[in-house]
XYZ file of C-alpha atoms in Angstrom:
242
model
C 61.840 -191.685 17.359
C 61.347 -190.233 20.655
C 60.124 -191.844 23.540
C 56.229 -190.256 24.888
C 57.897 -187.995 27.876
C 60.722 -186.603 24.800
C 57.996 -186.050 22.958
C 55.994 -184.482 25.619
C 58.686 -182.028 26.034
C 59.351 -181.908 22.314
C 55.970 -180.632 21.130
C 55.569 -178.714 24.188
C 58.314 -176.422 23.208
C 57.203 -175.919 20.246
C 53.489 -175.353 21.130
C 55.209 -172.800 23.540
C 56.763 -170.634 20.966
C 53.843 -170.885 18.487
C 51.397 -169.928 21.097
C 53.344 -166.796 22.257
C 53.274 -165.540 18.846
C 49.888 -165.777 18.283
C 48.935 -164.128 21.596
C 51.215 -161.576 20.978
C 49.366 -160.532 17.774
C 46.190 -161.342 19.788
C 44.972 -164.142 18.876
C 42.523 -166.242 20.332
C 43.601 -169.894 20.874
C 40.791 -172.690 20.226
C 42.541 -176.046 20.642
C 45.872 -177.687 20.680
C 44.630 -180.963 18.631
C 48.879 -182.876 18.637
C 50.636 -180.945 17.024
C 48.287 -178.691 15.436
C 46.913 -175.227 16.829
C 43.931 -174.169 15.589
C 42.953 -170.548 16.591
C 41.180 -167.457 15.125
C 41.151 -163.458 15.649
C 37.979 -161.044 15.522
C 36.425 -163.010 18.893
C 35.959 -162.236 21.525
C 37.006 -158.755 21.325
C 36.064 -157.450 17.306
C 39.502 -156.883 15.456
C 39.447 -154.934 11.904
C 42.530 -155.981 11.217
C 41.505 -159.873 11.868
C 43.062 -160.928 8.419
C 46.673 -158.822 8.685
C 46.867 -159.705 12.491
C 46.682 -163.784 11.751
C 48.721 -163.574 8.346
C 51.489 -161.536 10.505
C 51.111 -164.327 12.721
C 52.040 -167.388 10.357
C 54.736 -165.670 9.017
C 56.604 -164.499 12.792
C 55.687 -168.380 13.731
C 57.364 -170.203 10.309
C 60.118 -167.456 11.144
C 60.130 -168.530 15.130
C 60.309 -171.964 13.470
C 63.409 -171.501 11.015
C 64.921 -170.431 14.101
C 64.217 -173.720 16.701
C 64.938 -175.790 13.761
C 68.334 -175.462 14.393
C 67.998 -175.808 17.938
C 66.284 -179.445 17.510
C 68.325 -180.829 15.257
C 71.200 -179.764 17.194
C 69.880 -181.451 20.520
C 69.242 -184.670 17.867
C 65.411 -183.792 17.969
C 63.440 -184.643 14.936
C 63.671 -181.811 11.568
C 60.186 -179.715 12.315
C 57.967 -178.746 9.702
C 54.449 -177.188 9.647
C 52.044 -176.063 7.411
C 49.543 -173.089 7.990
C 45.971 -172.496 6.500
C 44.245 -169.007 6.939
C 41.185 -168.188 5.781
C 38.783 -165.373 6.471
C 34.971 -165.325 6.652
C 31.907 -165.332 8.721
C 31.549 -168.021 11.257
C 29.786 -169.057 14.693
C 31.756 -168.489 18.072
C 31.074 -169.209 21.682
C 30.312 -171.833 23.485
C 29.827 -175.322 22.672
C 29.426 -178.879 23.731
C 27.560 -180.973 26.765
C 25.811 -179.613 29.533
C 28.459 -180.839 31.359
C 31.481 -179.330 29.870
C 32.217 -176.217 27.356
C 34.612 -175.070 24.744
C 34.853 -171.511 23.890
C 35.099 -172.597 20.154
C 34.915 -171.587 16.390
C 32.196 -173.496 13.842
C 31.376 -173.096 10.082
C 32.338 -173.804 6.381
C 34.707 -170.641 7.093
C 36.896 -172.711 10.045
C 36.552 -176.096 7.158
C 37.987 -174.431 4.800
C 40.540 -173.122 6.392
C 41.529 -176.538 7.927
C 41.283 -178.004 3.907
C 43.740 -175.377 2.676
C 46.267 -176.455 5.024
C 46.163 -179.964 3.546
C 46.417 -178.666 0.432
C 49.556 -177.268 1.228
C 50.926 -180.858 1.524
C 50.054 -181.072 -2.915
C 52.114 -178.139 -3.552
C 55.241 -178.054 -1.156
C 53.920 -174.352 0.731
C 53.993 -173.165 4.358
C 51.543 -171.179 4.580
C 48.373 -171.283 2.442
C 45.331 -168.337 2.414
C 42.312 -167.838 1.029
C 41.016 -164.872 -1.495
C 38.808 -163.955 1.168
C 42.088 -163.272 3.255
C 43.845 -161.472 0.295
C 41.474 -158.560 -0.039
C 41.604 -157.780 3.251
C 45.498 -157.712 4.254
C 46.677 -154.723 1.196
C 49.884 -154.965 0.338
C 51.962 -155.872 3.273
C 53.099 -158.820 2.400
C 54.524 -160.827 -0.590
C 52.150 -163.389 -2.083
C 51.578 -165.056 -4.933
C 48.994 -167.015 -6.888
C 48.971 -171.334 -6.511
C 46.212 -172.733 -8.011
C 42.229 -172.154 -7.971
C 41.429 -176.037 -6.501
C 37.909 -177.417 -5.356
C 38.724 -178.768 -1.824
C 37.272 -182.282 -0.360
C 33.522 -181.441 0.480
C 33.174 -178.275 -0.900
C 31.157 -177.480 -5.033
C 32.964 -173.831 -4.707
C 36.286 -173.395 -6.208
C 38.939 -171.602 -4.319
C 41.944 -169.336 -5.691
C 44.926 -170.330 -3.286
C 47.752 -168.139 -2.701
C 51.193 -168.233 -1.091
C 51.586 -165.672 1.635
C 55.848 -166.077 1.720
C 57.024 -162.905 3.765
C 56.554 -159.299 4.539
C 56.579 -157.106 1.374
C 59.555 -155.058 2.860
C 62.194 -158.183 2.748
C 61.950 -159.554 -0.996
C 64.813 -160.288 -2.931
C 65.289 -159.341 -6.173
C 65.611 -163.094 -7.253
C 62.006 -164.205 -5.096
C 60.768 -161.295 -7.322
C 61.698 -162.638 -10.489
C 60.914 -166.561 -9.359
C 57.091 -165.277 -8.134
C 56.799 -162.866 -11.907
C 58.018 -165.940 -13.762
C 55.504 -168.187 -11.863
C 52.812 -166.026 -12.393
C 53.373 -165.992 -16.437
C 53.646 -169.997 -16.084
C 50.350 -170.269 -14.588
C 48.420 -167.429 -16.668
C 49.976 -169.793 -20.024
C 48.412 -172.906 -17.914
C 44.718 -171.533 -16.798
C 45.059 -170.756 -21.146
C 45.588 -174.408 -21.418
C 48.824 -173.787 -23.113
C 50.372 -176.592 -21.255
C 54.084 -177.165 -22.805
C 54.522 -173.570 -23.042
C 53.805 -173.146 -19.555
C 55.776 -176.190 -18.623
C 58.821 -174.352 -20.364
C 58.404 -171.514 -17.575
C 57.963 -173.407 -14.423
C 61.067 -175.036 -15.767
C 62.608 -171.448 -15.829
C 61.330 -170.957 -12.171
C 62.739 -173.833 -10.858
C 66.182 -172.896 -12.741
C 65.659 -169.284 -10.673
C 65.545 -171.247 -7.511
C 65.520 -174.919 -7.107
C 63.399 -175.450 -4.216
C 60.723 -173.810 -5.349
C 58.452 -176.648 -4.845
C 54.852 -175.109 -6.380
C 56.880 -174.897 -9.947
C 57.230 -178.709 -9.640
C 53.885 -178.820 -9.010
C 52.995 -176.526 -11.491
C 55.423 -178.568 -13.768
C 53.852 -182.197 -13.004
C 50.639 -181.246 -13.874
C 51.242 -179.422 -17.450
C 53.511 -182.775 -18.562
C 50.305 -184.525 -17.335
C 47.928 -182.899 -19.560
C 50.903 -182.585 -22.082
C 49.865 -186.526 -22.468
C 46.482 -186.162 -21.485
C 44.633 -183.042 -22.094
C 41.870 -182.601 -19.926
C 38.017 -182.817 -20.811
C 37.001 -179.681 -23.558
C 34.671 -177.746 -20.605
C 37.978 -178.052 -18.165
C 37.699 -174.857 -15.993
C 41.036 -174.300 -14.789
C 40.451 -175.831 -11.379
C 41.950 -178.708 -9.593
C 39.396 -181.187 -7.650
C 40.965 -182.576 -4.961
C 39.509 -186.117 -3.526
C 41.661 -186.032 -0.166
C 42.113 -184.102 2.775
């Protein structure tokens, strides 16, 4: 809908606002790929609280985008939504490339997983997804909820994913009730009580009609009610796309 020049101006305004937050939270920007930002913490300087800093940046970025979206719409620009994937783990960081030109960048399975879970958000309607490895490092500063356990494309080991919702001190009573109800439904789902789980996820939607993960799990339950999983089903969703 935009001319190339308009698109560049639009993306630069968005990328500038997001980059400011990443840098403020002591992150290192690796690269920009179209409308995507790849960034990391823990290098070049050691940061013991790298996971907390990354999650703080993610929450602040979405809060800022909510403000920018209003401004963009007022200017007749597209309604911009983004997804964020956060993973913590060991990786290679340093100068990589050719003898003529190098980038200071990151590589490794932990990096790939962060990219994969950003894409998984499309399936569950989430905005920020983090892994168990990240959750183990951030304490109770944030409101999170378990979403599902998946095998992402190209990886045989299951990964439990959590939605990073907001700071813990900003949780409303309705949000807490919705999260608790979802957790109850997820437990029933994993126990293959799909009909009961579907009823609970329906309650989630009644509490919050915008709760997209509840819709996603409700659909899974309905499908399993019609076509039960194999007897050896381990509760893991196998994803065959990025």
